[in-house]
Amino acid sequence: MFGGESQPAVGEAPVTMEVAARRPPWPTKAVALTALVLVLIAATAYIGTETSPASSVSAIGGAALMLMFLTMAAVGLIVARYQPRNPIGFLLLSADACFLLGLASGGYAMLVYPLHHHGLPLGTVALMLNPAGSAAIVMLPIIVLLFPDGHLPSRRWRQFLGAAVAIAAYSVAVPEIAIVSGILGHHLRSNADGTPAITGPLVTTATLAGILAACSICVASVVRQVLAWRHASGERRQQIKWLISGVCVFALVTLPSLGVSSQIWEAGIAIGFSALPVAISIGILKYRLYDIDRIISRTLAYAIVTGLLVGVYAGLVLLATRVLSFHTPVAVAASTLAAAALFNPVRRRVQQLVDRRFNRARYDADQTVAAFAARLKDAVDLTSVRDDLTGVVQKTLEPAHVSVWISERR
């Protein structure tokens, strides 16, 4: 009882040595990068509380950004564990670390210089680490370019990526040299947000080069994935659909939040950047890969229905208040009831149209089941009903085996 092996719980499979041996190990580099990210998240959060009166980042925005960094770290670690030869997991972790290093060093330099906490050490080191955030901006489009297996299709693509990375490295190295020169010459100053105040034609040229490199890789990644999608089929096509869905969420959530309040902008950035690595990880690990058609069709359907009903609601309110001169509460109540009554009919019709275009398998299955239900109303022969039923199940669900059991009781 006391010296024997522990027994598994009821319904739980025992963990044998063979099963444990098949589990992929945790890559040491990925674990080290994840630990670094967690330390930087804690340091960034603490520095944010100290610089909150002078910082433009709100509490809600800071929490959203920390959630984004945790999501990127978790996704990167999972991809690195289950596909250690795929560089995308390590790139996600590296980009996460570079983002955090830029934020943490900027906040620390703000404490040392603009806020005059001169007792803190390593202020010059914080200024030197600040350009690390620029490297992360280049890593994200590279991840999209290398999706899903981490390889480029031809030598020309590898040459292009090497040239773009060299230009991006130049855009980081020039500001770094300017910072080191300013520190050694004792004439380097800090901006109000903790970034080093460096100017000059070389720095401007390096900044433009970095923007050019990032934009070039973004365009190249879109072109590469579109070309791959056109020639792909089956599993690979579903993987690219997941990637495109993550990019669309990133664009639709992040871009409209530009120019609005800081809290909305920070939350939009966090949601957009979190959606992209999650979609990438699903595509790479092939987890629930074929659910993407259902997700796309449902998202499009409800977006279209919402837009139509909002338009109908606004039109009815304007018609009742401006043209027919009804009282506002009565007009609003009547418009709300009309929109609610239209919801289910409009949703069913729009869902059929969207499934017909974006989720054809589901549309064909629904049409087959509807036709079977119509034939079943007039069927009297049990054998023909059984054959028809097995044919419908085989066509809609595509099982490996179908059997029908009919009770003999009357």
mmCIF file of C-alpha atoms in Angstrom:
data_model
loop_
_atom_site.group_PDB
_atom_site.id
_atom_site.type_symbol
_atom_site.label_atom_id
_atom_site.label_comp_id
_atom_site.label_asym_id
_atom_site.label_seq_id
_atom_site.Cartn_x
_atom_site.Cartn_y
_atom_site.Cartn_z
ATOM 1 C CA MET A 1 0.000 0.000 0.000
ATOM 2 C CA PHE A 2 2.729 2.418 0.990
ATOM 3 C CA GLY A 3 5.636 1.264 -1.163
ATOM 4 C CA GLY A 4 3.839 0.384 -4.416
ATOM 5 C CA GLU A 5 3.268 2.482 -7.520
ATOM 6 C CA SER A 6 0.495 5.059 -7.470
ATOM 7 C CA GLN A 7 -2.657 3.932 -9.258
ATOM 8 C CA PRO A 8 -4.432 6.196 -11.763
ATOM 9 C CA ALA A 9 -7.842 7.558 -10.922
ATOM 10 C CA VAL A 10 -10.980 5.931 -12.287
ATOM 11 C CA GLY A 11 -11.335 6.689 -15.984
ATOM 12 C CA GLU A 12 -7.786 8.045 -16.246
ATOM 13 C CA ALA A 13 -5.224 6.315 -18.470
ATOM 14 C CA PRO A 14 -1.963 5.383 -16.737
ATOM 15 C CA VAL A 15 1.137 7.310 -17.823
ATOM 16 C CA THR A 16 3.608 4.677 -19.000
ATOM 17 C CA MET A 17 7.292 5.176 -19.745
ATOM 18 C CA GLU A 18 6.563 4.806 -23.468
ATOM 19 C CA VAL A 19 3.929 7.592 -23.437
ATOM 20 C CA ALA A 20 6.182 9.850 -21.371
ATOM 21 C CA ALA A 21 9.052 9.254 -23.775
ATOM 22 C CA ARG A 22 6.914 10.374 -26.713
ATOM 23 C CA ARG A 23 6.160 13.735 -25.122
ATOM 24 C CA PRO A 24 8.335 16.432 -26.714
ATOM 25 C CA PRO A 25 10.874 17.966 -24.322
ATOM 26 C CA TRP A 26 10.922 21.626 -23.442
ATOM 27 C CA PRO A 27 13.608 23.364 -25.574
ATOM 28 C CA THR A 28 16.175 25.018 -23.337
ATOM 29 C CA LYS A 29 16.438 28.166 -25.462
ATOM 30 C CA ALA A 30 12.675 28.595 -25.576
ATOM 31 C CA VAL A 31 12.366 28.140 -21.810
ATOM 32 C CA ALA A 32 15.170 30.669 -21.243
ATOM 33 C CA LEU A 33 13.492 33.198 -23.565
ATOM 34 C CA THR A 34 10.158 32.658 -21.813
ATOM 35 C CA ALA A 35 11.773 33.230 -18.413
ATOM 36 C CA LEU A 36 13.351 36.428 -19.745
ATOM 37 C CA VAL A 37 9.962 37.580 -21.055
ATOM 38 C CA LEU A 38 8.293 36.929 -17.674
ATOM 39 C CA VAL A 39 11.017 38.877 -15.875
ATOM 40 C CA LEU A 40 10.659 41.758 -18.329
ATOM 41 C CA ILE A 41 6.864 41.727 -17.946
ATOM 42 C CA ALA A 42 7.219 42.017 -14.173
ATOM 43 C CA ALA A 43 9.852 44.758 -14.531
ATOM 44 C CA THR A 44 7.770 46.675 -17.082
ATOM 45 C CA ALA A 45 4.654 46.465 -14.900
ATOM 46 C CA TYR A 46 6.571 47.710 -11.848
ATOM 47 C CA ILE A 47 8.244 50.538 -13.758
ATOM 48 C CA GLY A 48 4.835 51.468 -15.174
ATOM 49 C CA THR A 49 3.435 51.956 -11.670
ATOM 50 C CA GLU A 50 6.365 54.216 -10.801
ATOM 51 C CA THR A 51 6.099 56.324 -13.978
ATOM 52 C CA SER A 52 2.280 56.370 -14.201
ATOM 53 C CA PRO A 53 1.847 60.088 -13.390
ATOM 54 C CA ALA A 54 4.227 61.057 -16.223
ATOM 55 C CA SER A 55 3.395 58.259 -18.654
ATOM 56 C CA SER A 56 0.679 58.339 -21.298
ATOM 57 C CA VAL A 57 -0.158 54.643 -20.798
ATOM 58 C CA SER A 58 -3.360 54.124 -18.799
ATOM 59 C CA ALA A 59 -4.004 51.320 -16.328
ATOM 60 C CA ILE A 60 -6.416 49.578 -18.706
ATOM 61 C CA GLY A 61 -4.003 49.946 -21.602
ATOM 62 C CA GLY A 62 -1.102 48.664 -19.514
ATOM 63 C CA ALA A 63 -3.063 45.584 -18.435
ATOM 64 C CA ALA A 64 -4.061 44.915 -22.062
ATOM 65 C CA LEU A 65 -0.448 45.213 -23.204
ATOM 66 C CA MET A 66 0.734 42.815 -20.488
ATOM 67 C CA LEU A 67 -1.928 40.313 -21.602
ATOM 68 C CA MET A 68 -0.643 40.658 -25.174
ATOM 69 C CA PHE A 69 2.932 39.939 -24.114
ATOM 70 C CA LEU A 70 1.848 36.910 -22.079
ATOM 71 C CA THR A 71 -0.143 35.569 -25.044
ATOM 72 C CA MET A 72 2.826 35.938 -27.395
ATOM 73 C CA ALA A 73 5.113 34.209 -24.902
ATOM 74 C CA ALA A 74 2.718 31.290 -24.354
ATOM 75 C CA VAL A 75 2.163 30.800 -28.090
ATOM 76 C CA GLY A 76 5.878 31.033 -28.845
ATOM 77 C CA LEU A 77 6.747 28.489 -26.150
ATOM 78 C CA ILE A 78 4.089 26.014 -27.316
ATOM 79 C CA VAL A 79 5.144 26.249 -30.971
ATOM 80 C CA ALA A 80 8.827 25.924 -30.009
ATOM 81 C CA ARG A 81 8.073 22.811 -27.931
ATOM 82 C CA TYR A 82 6.000 20.908 -30.468
ATOM 83 C CA GLN A 83 7.919 22.079 -33.559
ATOM 84 C CA PRO A 84 11.455 22.848 -32.344
ATOM 85 C CA ARG A 85 12.844 22.968 -35.886
ATOM 86 C CA ASN A 86 10.387 25.666 -36.878
ATOM 87 C CA PRO A 87 11.945 29.102 -36.165
ATOM 88 C CA ILE A 88 8.552 30.806 -35.803
ATOM 89 C CA GLY A 89 8.191 29.899 -32.113
ATOM 90 C CA PHE A 90 11.615 31.310 -31.290
ATOM 91 C CA LEU A 91 10.905 34.419 -33.402
ATOM 92 C CA LEU A 92 7.691 35.034 -31.460
ATOM 93 C CA LEU A 93 9.561 34.786 -28.163
ATOM 94 C CA SER A 94 12.395 36.997 -29.447
ATOM 95 C CA ALA A 95 9.990 39.645 -30.758
ATOM 96 C CA ASP A 96 8.158 39.592 -27.418
ATOM 97 C CA ALA A 97 11.433 40.032 -25.528
ATOM 98 C CA CYS A 98 12.547 42.897 -27.813
ATOM 99 C CA PHE A 99 9.218 44.715 -27.399
ATOM 100 C CA LEU A 100 9.439 44.408 -23.616
ATOM 101 C CA LEU A 101 13.114 45.353 -23.539
ATOM 102 C CA GLY A 102 12.347 48.561 -25.400
ATOM 103 C CA LEU A 103 9.441 49.398 -23.068
ATOM 104 C CA ALA A 104 11.266 48.513 -19.849
ATOM 105 C CA SER A 105 14.449 50.371 -20.800
ATOM 106 C CA GLY A 106 12.452 53.443 -21.840
ATOM 107 C CA GLY A 107 10.528 53.469 -18.556
ATOM 108 C CA TYR A 108 13.698 52.961 -16.528
ATOM 109 C CA ALA A 109 15.479 55.777 -18.391
ATOM 110 C CA MET A 110 12.451 57.995 -17.697
ATOM 111 C CA LEU A 111 12.878 57.347 -13.981
ATOM 112 C CA VAL A 112 16.604 58.134 -14.094
ATOM 113 C CA TYR A 113 16.614 61.237 -16.290
ATOM 114 C CA PRO A 114 13.308 63.127 -16.760
ATOM 115 C CA LEU A 115 11.999 62.158 -13.283
ATOM 116 C CA HIS A 116 15.466 62.687 -11.700
ATOM 117 C CA HIS A 117 15.825 59.437 -9.761
ATOM 118 C CA HIS A 118 19.595 59.746 -10.030
ATOM 119 C CA GLY A 119 20.229 57.158 -7.337
ATOM 120 C CA LEU A 120 19.199 54.385 -9.712
ATOM 121 C CA PRO A 121 22.121 52.627 -11.442
ATOM 122 C CA LEU A 122 22.587 51.621 -15.079
ATOM 123 C CA GLY A 123 20.751 54.562 -16.615
ATOM 124 C CA THR A 124 23.147 54.622 -19.569
ATOM 125 C CA VAL A 125 22.580 50.883 -20.119
ATOM 126 C CA ALA A 126 18.833 51.549 -20.321
ATOM 127 C CA LEU A 127 19.447 54.155 -23.015
ATOM 128 C CA MET A 128 21.596 51.690 -24.958
ATOM 129 C CA LEU A 129 18.903 48.992 -24.802
ATOM 130 C CA ASN A 130 16.135 51.268 -26.047
ATOM 131 C CA PRO A 131 16.550 50.549 -29.818
ATOM 132 C CA ALA A 132 15.766 46.868 -29.193
ATOM 133 C CA GLY A 133 12.078 47.580 -29.727
ATOM 134 C CA SER A 134 12.753 48.447 -33.370
ATOM 135 C CA ALA A 135 13.953 44.899 -34.042
ATOM 136 C CA ALA A 136 10.577 43.472 -32.976
ATOM 137 C CA ILE A 137 8.760 45.523 -35.630
ATOM 138 C CA VAL A 138 10.782 43.704 -38.302
ATOM 139 C CA MET A 139 10.364 40.247 -36.714
ATOM 140 C CA LEU A 140 6.559 40.178 -36.948
ATOM 141 C CA PRO A 141 6.316 40.387 -40.775
ATOM 142 C CA ILE A 142 9.164 37.855 -40.997
ATOM 143 C CA ILE A 143 6.993 35.445 -38.974
ATOM 144 C CA VAL A 144 4.160 35.910 -41.476
ATOM 145 C CA LEU A 145 6.625 35.439 -44.355
ATOM 146 C CA LEU A 146 7.926 32.135 -42.936
ATOM 147 C CA PHE A 147 4.487 30.720 -42.063
ATOM 148 C CA PRO A 148 3.717 27.814 -41.657
ATOM 149 C CA ASP A 149 6.836 25.616 -41.793
ATOM 150 C CA GLY A 150 9.574 28.231 -41.325
ATOM 151 C CA HIS A 151 10.999 27.772 -44.827
ATOM 152 C CA LEU A 152 11.003 30.003 -47.902
ATOM 153 C CA PRO A 153 10.049 28.494 -51.261
ATOM 154 C CA SER A 154 13.121 29.489 -53.289
ATOM 155 C CA ARG A 155 16.622 30.935 -53.157
ATOM 156 C CA ARG A 156 15.432 34.325 -54.390
ATOM 157 C CA TRP A 157 13.142 34.667 -51.378
ATOM 158 C CA ARG A 158 16.053 33.861 -49.062
ATOM 159 C CA GLN A 159 18.223 36.486 -50.778
ATOM 160 C CA PHE A 160 15.483 39.082 -50.421
ATOM 161 C CA LEU A 161 14.980 38.257 -46.736
ATOM 162 C CA GLY A 162 18.736 38.432 -46.102
ATOM 163 C CA ALA A 163 18.936 41.886 -47.725
ATOM 164 C CA ALA A 164 15.919 43.157 -45.765
ATOM 165 C CA VAL A 165 17.329 41.856 -42.475
ATOM 166 C CA ALA A 166 20.685 43.508 -43.240
ATOM 167 C CA ILE A 167 18.946 46.846 -43.829
ATOM 168 C CA ALA A 168 16.967 46.427 -40.599
ATOM 169 C CA ALA A 169 20.184 45.621 -38.703
ATOM 170 C CA TYR A 170 21.716 48.801 -40.137
ATOM 171 C CA SER A 171 18.691 50.810 -38.930
ATOM 172 C CA VAL A 172 19.271 49.502 -35.382
ATOM 173 C CA ALA A 173 23.077 49.700 -35.397
ATOM 174 C CA VAL A 174 23.323 53.392 -36.399
ATOM 175 C CA PRO A 175 21.166 54.701 -33.500
ATOM 176 C CA GLU A 176 23.039 52.358 -31.152
ATOM 177 C CA ILE A 177 26.381 53.807 -32.274
ATOM 178 C CA ALA A 178 24.998 57.338 -31.863
ATOM 179 C CA ILE A 179 23.839 56.508 -28.318
ATOM 180 C CA VAL A 180 27.206 55.022 -27.350
ATOM 181 C CA SER A 181 29.023 58.029 -28.835
ATOM 182 C CA GLY A 182 26.787 60.407 -26.891
ATOM 183 C CA ILE A 183 27.374 58.506 -23.653
ATOM 184 C CA LEU A 184 31.153 58.502 -24.138
ATOM 185 C CA GLY A 185 31.131 62.203 -25.029
ATOM 186 C CA HIS A 186 28.855 63.048 -22.046
ATOM 187 C CA HIS A 187 26.443 65.001 -24.243
ATOM 188 C CA LEU A 188 23.567 62.511 -24.639
ATOM 189 C CA ARG A 189 20.154 63.685 -23.435
ATOM 190 C CA SER A 190 16.892 61.871 -22.808
ATOM 191 C CA ASN A 191 13.454 62.793 -24.118
ATOM 192 C CA ALA A 192 10.462 63.100 -21.808
ATOM 193 C CA ASP A 193 9.435 59.494 -22.478
ATOM 194 C CA GLY A 194 12.876 58.052 -21.677
ATOM 195 C CA THR A 195 14.039 57.557 -25.264
ATOM 196 C CA PRO A 196 17.518 58.858 -26.146
ATOM 197 C CA ALA A 197 17.547 62.244 -27.915
ATOM 198 C CA ILE A 198 19.655 61.466 -30.972
ATOM 199 C CA THR A 199 19.528 63.424 -34.226
ATOM 200 C CA GLY A 200 21.543 63.790 -37.385
ATOM 201 C CA PRO A 201 21.437 62.771 -41.033
ATOM 202 C CA LEU A 202 22.767 59.264 -40.354
ATOM 203 C CA VAL A 203 20.106 58.606 -37.734
ATOM 204 C CA THR A 204 17.374 59.918 -40.048
ATOM 205 C CA THR A 205 18.661 57.732 -42.888
ATOM 206 C CA ALA A 206 18.756 54.702 -40.600
ATOM 207 C CA THR A 207 15.180 55.340 -39.466
ATOM 208 C CA LEU A 208 13.975 55.564 -43.068
ATOM 209 C CA ALA A 209 15.920 52.389 -43.896
ATOM 210 C CA GLY A 210 14.209 50.547 -41.044
ATOM 211 C CA ILE A 211 10.780 51.701 -42.217
ATOM 212 C CA LEU A 212 11.636 50.626 -45.770
ATOM 213 C CA ALA A 213 12.805 47.186 -44.580
ATOM 214 C CA ALA A 214 9.690 46.615 -42.448
ATOM 215 C CA CYS A 215 7.322 47.720 -45.231
ATOM 216 C CA SER A 216 9.165 45.587 -47.812
ATOM 217 C CA ILE A 217 8.902 42.462 -45.658
ATOM 218 C CA CYS A 218 5.205 43.195 -44.981
ATOM 219 C CA VAL A 219 4.444 43.455 -48.710
ATOM 220 C CA ALA A 220 6.558 40.379 -49.473
ATOM 221 C CA SER A 221 4.807 38.327 -46.778
ATOM 222 C CA VAL A 222 1.369 39.249 -48.147
ATOM 223 C CA VAL A 223 2.424 38.435 -51.727
ATOM 224 C CA ARG A 224 3.978 35.128 -50.691
ATOM 225 C CA GLN A 225 0.929 33.967 -48.716
ATOM 226 C CA VAL A 226 -1.538 35.032 -51.424
ATOM 227 C CA LEU A 227 0.445 33.106 -54.050
ATOM 228 C CA ALA A 228 0.646 30.105 -51.720
ATOM 229 C CA TRP A 229 -3.116 30.255 -51.074
ATOM 230 C CA ARG A 230 -3.898 30.280 -54.804
ATOM 231 C CA HIS A 231 -1.884 27.115 -55.404
ATOM 232 C CA ALA A 232 -2.662 25.342 -52.111
ATOM 233 C CA SER A 233 -5.355 22.821 -51.309
ATOM 234 C CA GLY A 234 -6.584 20.812 -48.355
ATOM 235 C CA GLU A 235 -4.650 21.235 -45.132
ATOM 236 C CA ARG A 236 -2.258 23.920 -46.388
ATOM 237 C CA ARG A 237 -5.155 26.053 -47.583
ATOM 238 C CA GLN A 238 -6.789 25.851 -44.154
ATOM 239 C CA GLN A 239 -3.513 26.897 -42.515
ATOM 240 C CA ILE A 240 -3.304 29.994 -44.707
ATOM 241 C CA LYS A 241 -6.939 30.802 -43.912
ATOM 242 C CA TRP A 242 -6.078 30.859 -40.203
ATOM 243 C CA LEU A 243 -3.157 33.184 -40.910
ATOM 244 C CA ILE A 244 -5.316 35.508 -43.021
ATOM 245 C CA SER A 245 -7.982 35.568 -40.313
ATOM 246 C CA GLY A 246 -5.395 36.613 -37.714
ATOM 247 C CA VAL A 247 -4.048 39.341 -40.008
ATOM 248 C CA CYS A 248 -7.592 40.595 -40.677
ATOM 249 C CA VAL A 249 -8.413 40.750 -36.967
ATOM 250 C CA PHE A 250 -5.138 42.591 -36.382
ATOM 251 C CA ALA A 251 -5.915 45.125 -39.121
ATOM 252 C CA LEU A 252 -9.628 45.569 -38.333
ATOM 253 C CA VAL A 253 -9.062 46.030 -34.598
ATOM 254 C CA THR A 254 -5.805 47.993 -34.616
ATOM 255 C CA LEU A 255 -6.204 50.422 -37.505
ATOM 256 C CA PRO A 256 -9.657 51.849 -36.553
ATOM 257 C CA SER A 257 -8.374 52.546 -33.027
ATOM 258 C CA LEU A 258 -5.707 54.941 -34.342
ATOM 259 C CA GLY A 259 -6.454 58.567 -33.577
ATOM 260 C CA VAL A 260 -8.886 57.808 -30.728
ATOM 261 C CA SER A 261 -8.383 57.864 -26.974
ATOM 262 C CA SER A 262 -5.260 56.226 -25.597
ATOM 263 C CA GLN A 263 -7.176 53.509 -23.729
ATOM 264 C CA ILE A 264 -9.036 52.371 -26.866
ATOM 265 C CA TRP A 265 -5.853 52.517 -28.921
ATOM 266 C CA GLU A 266 -3.858 50.493 -26.387
ATOM 267 C CA ALA A 267 -6.642 47.906 -26.027
ATOM 268 C CA GLY A 268 -6.936 47.643 -29.826
ATOM 269 C CA ILE A 269 -3.186 47.151 -30.186
ATOM 270 C CA ALA A 270 -3.237 44.428 -27.528
ATOM 271 C CA ILE A 271 -6.192 42.542 -29.040
ATOM 272 C CA GLY A 272 -4.790 42.787 -32.565
ATOM 273 C CA PHE A 273 -1.304 41.642 -31.617
ATOM 274 C CA SER A 274 -2.754 38.795 -29.520
ATOM 275 C CA ALA A 275 -5.009 37.523 -32.318
ATOM 276 C CA LEU A 276 -2.148 37.221 -34.801
ATOM 277 C CA PRO A 277 0.087 34.783 -32.822
ATOM 278 C CA VAL A 278 -2.937 32.739 -31.725
ATOM 279 C CA ALA A 279 -4.051 32.269 -35.338
ATOM 280 C CA ILE A 280 -0.463 31.469 -36.356
ATOM 281 C CA SER A 281 -0.134 28.818 -33.638
ATOM 282 C CA ILE A 282 -3.421 27.140 -34.635
ATOM 283 C CA GLY A 283 -2.273 27.054 -38.254
ATOM 284 C CA ILE A 284 1.158 25.641 -37.402
ATOM 285 C CA LEU A 285 0.018 23.053 -34.858
ATOM 286 C CA LYS A 286 -3.068 22.184 -36.969
ATOM 287 C CA TYR A 287 -5.326 22.303 -33.898
ATOM 288 C CA ARG A 288 -9.024 22.480 -34.910
ATOM 289 C CA LEU A 289 -7.762 23.442 -38.342
ATOM 290 C CA TYR A 290 -10.975 22.934 -40.244
ATOM 291 C CA ASP A 291 -13.115 25.056 -37.902
ATOM 292 C CA ILE A 292 -11.895 28.156 -39.736
ATOM 293 C CA ASP A 293 -14.613 27.913 -42.412
ATOM 294 C CA ARG A 294 -17.323 27.877 -39.749
ATOM 295 C CA ILE A 295 -15.710 30.777 -37.872
ATOM 296 C CA ILE A 296 -15.382 32.865 -41.040
ATOM 297 C CA SER A 297 -18.956 32.209 -42.130
ATOM 298 C CA ARG A 298 -20.389 32.988 -38.685
ATOM 299 C CA THR A 299 -18.300 36.142 -38.322
ATOM 300 C CA LEU A 300 -19.270 37.460 -41.734
ATOM 301 C CA ALA A 301 -22.924 36.570 -41.248
ATOM 302 C CA TYR A 302 -23.268 38.313 -37.902
ATOM 303 C CA ALA A 303 -21.296 41.324 -39.102
ATOM 304 C CA ILE A 304 -23.610 41.697 -42.112
ATOM 305 C CA VAL A 305 -26.732 41.135 -40.000
ATOM 306 C CA THR A 306 -25.566 43.685 -37.424
ATOM 307 C CA GLY A 307 -24.894 46.260 -40.145
ATOM 308 C CA LEU A 308 -28.278 45.685 -41.791
ATOM 309 C CA LEU A 309 -30.230 45.855 -38.538
ATOM 310 C CA VAL A 310 -28.396 48.967 -37.369
ATOM 311 C CA GLY A 311 -29.207 50.588 -40.717
ATOM 312 C CA VAL A 312 -32.871 49.557 -40.465
ATOM 313 C CA TYR A 313 -33.076 50.769 -36.864
ATOM 314 C CA ALA A 314 -31.506 54.143 -37.652
ATOM 315 C CA GLY A 315 -33.683 54.556 -40.749
ATOM 316 C CA LEU A 316 -36.891 53.800 -38.841
ATOM 317 C CA VAL A 317 -35.957 56.198 -36.042
ATOM 318 C CA LEU A 318 -35.222 59.003 -38.504
ATOM 319 C CA LEU A 319 -38.401 58.262 -40.466
ATOM 320 C CA ALA A 320 -40.574 58.294 -37.357
ATOM 321 C CA THR A 321 -39.042 61.378 -35.719
ATOM 322 C CA ARG A 322 -38.197 63.586 -38.708
ATOM 323 C CA VAL A 323 -40.872 62.676 -41.280
ATOM 324 C CA LEU A 324 -43.857 61.385 -39.280
ATOM 325 C CA SER A 325 -43.141 63.545 -36.192
ATOM 326 C CA PHE A 326 -43.721 60.805 -33.613
ATOM 327 C CA HIS A 327 -42.496 61.246 -30.067
ATOM 328 C CA THR A 328 -38.934 60.019 -29.595
ATOM 329 C CA PRO A 329 -39.624 57.234 -26.978
ATOM 330 C CA VAL A 330 -42.430 55.777 -29.110
ATOM 331 C CA ALA A 331 -40.274 55.889 -32.247
ATOM 332 C CA VAL A 332 -37.340 54.238 -30.501
ATOM 333 C CA ALA A 333 -39.530 51.492 -29.031
ATOM 334 C CA ALA A 334 -41.210 50.765 -32.369
ATOM 335 C CA SER A 335 -37.856 50.714 -34.195
ATOM 336 C CA THR A 336 -36.402 48.345 -31.588
ATOM 337 C CA LEU A 337 -39.325 45.932 -31.934
ATOM 338 C CA ALA A 338 -39.063 46.018 -35.735
ATOM 339 C CA ALA A 339 -35.320 45.311 -35.646
ATOM 340 C CA ALA A 340 -35.830 42.468 -33.163
ATOM 341 C CA ALA A 341 -38.569 40.923 -35.344
ATOM 342 C CA LEU A 342 -36.308 41.058 -38.394
ATOM 343 C CA PHE A 343 -33.301 39.484 -36.659
ATOM 344 C CA ASN A 344 -34.019 35.756 -37.155
ATOM 345 C CA PRO A 345 -35.319 35.933 -40.765
ATOM 346 C CA VAL A 346 -32.433 38.179 -41.825
ATOM 347 C CA ARG A 347 -29.890 36.021 -39.979
ATOM 348 C CA ARG A 348 -31.085 32.795 -41.641
ATOM 349 C CA ARG A 349 -31.062 34.326 -45.111
ATOM 350 C CA VAL A 350 -27.670 35.977 -44.690
ATOM 351 C CA GLN A 351 -26.179 32.802 -43.174
ATOM 352 C CA GLN A 352 -27.301 30.777 -46.195
ATOM 353 C CA LEU A 353 -25.748 33.284 -48.585
ATOM 354 C CA VAL A 354 -22.475 33.417 -46.637
ATOM 355 C CA ASP A 355 -22.259 29.608 -46.268
ATOM 356 C CA ARG A 356 -22.870 29.218 -49.980
ATOM 357 C CA ARG A 357 -19.793 31.340 -50.696
ATOM 358 C CA PHE A 358 -17.425 30.795 -47.737
ATOM 359 C CA ASN A 359 -18.517 27.479 -46.142
ATOM 360 C CA ARG A 360 -19.638 25.386 -49.088
ATOM 361 C CA ALA A 361 -19.374 22.055 -47.291
ATOM 362 C CA ARG A 362 -21.805 23.194 -44.596
ATOM 363 C CA TYR A 363 -24.157 24.677 -47.198
ATOM 364 C CA ASP A 364 -24.203 21.473 -49.260
ATOM 365 C CA ALA A 365 -24.765 19.390 -46.115
ATOM 366 C CA ASP A 366 -27.715 21.569 -45.048
ATOM 367 C CA GLN A 367 -29.232 21.337 -48.516
ATOM 368 C CA THR A 368 -28.856 17.534 -48.510
ATOM 369 C CA VAL A 369 -30.488 17.184 -45.075
ATOM 370 C CA ALA A 370 -33.358 19.483 -46.100
ATOM 371 C CA ALA A 371 -33.970 17.433 -49.245
ATOM 372 C CA PHE A 372 -33.931 14.197 -47.205
ATOM 373 C CA ALA A 373 -36.464 15.646 -44.739
ATOM 374 C CA ALA A 374 -38.735 16.585 -47.636
ATOM 375 C CA ARG A 375 -38.535 13.058 -49.116
ATOM 376 C CA LEU A 376 -39.116 11.452 -45.702
ATOM 377 C CA LYS A 377 -42.612 12.977 -45.438
ATOM 378 C CA ASP A 378 -43.932 10.811 -48.266
ATOM 379 C CA ALA A 379 -41.794 7.683 -47.705
ATOM 380 C CA VAL A 380 -43.538 4.409 -46.728
ATOM 381 C CA ASP A 381 -40.944 1.764 -47.612
ATOM 382 C CA LEU A 382 -38.633 1.096 -44.654
ATOM 383 C CA THR A 383 -35.855 -0.292 -46.853
ATOM 384 C CA SER A 384 -35.761 2.779 -49.086
ATOM 385 C CA VAL A 385 -35.771 5.062 -46.031
ATOM 386 C CA ARG A 386 -32.832 3.130 -44.568
ATOM 387 C CA ASP A 387 -30.848 3.328 -47.811
ATOM 388 C CA ASP A 388 -31.658 7.013 -48.204
ATOM 389 C CA LEU A 389 -30.625 7.707 -44.602
ATOM 390 C CA THR A 390 -27.259 5.963 -44.949
ATOM 391 C CA GLY A 391 -26.622 7.825 -48.199
ATOM 392 C CA VAL A 392 -27.355 11.197 -46.591
ATOM 393 C CA VAL A 393 -25.147 10.446 -43.584
ATOM 394 C CA GLN A 394 -22.325 9.273 -45.852
ATOM 395 C CA LYS A 395 -22.571 12.393 -48.017
ATOM 396 C CA THR A 396 -22.837 14.981 -45.241
ATOM 397 C CA LEU A 397 -20.624 13.545 -42.488
ATOM 398 C CA GLU A 398 -18.304 11.284 -44.540
ATOM 399 C CA PRO A 399 -17.835 8.657 -41.772
ATOM 400 C CA ALA A 400 -15.536 5.677 -42.121
ATOM 401 C CA HIS A 401 -18.399 3.251 -41.432
ATOM 402 C CA VAL A 402 -22.200 3.551 -41.331
ATOM 403 C CA SER A 403 -24.605 1.002 -39.827
ATOM 404 C CA VAL A 404 -28.344 1.237 -39.117
ATOM 405 C CA TRP A 405 -30.062 -0.817 -36.427
ATOM 406 C CA ILE A 406 -33.843 -1.199 -36.643
ATOM 407 C CA SER A 407 -35.823 -2.583 -33.719
ATOM 408 C CA GLU A 408 -38.045 -5.580 -34.393
ATOM 409 C CA ARG A 409 -40.625 -4.498 -31.818
ATOM 410 C CA ARG A 410 -43.981 -3.279 -33.110
#
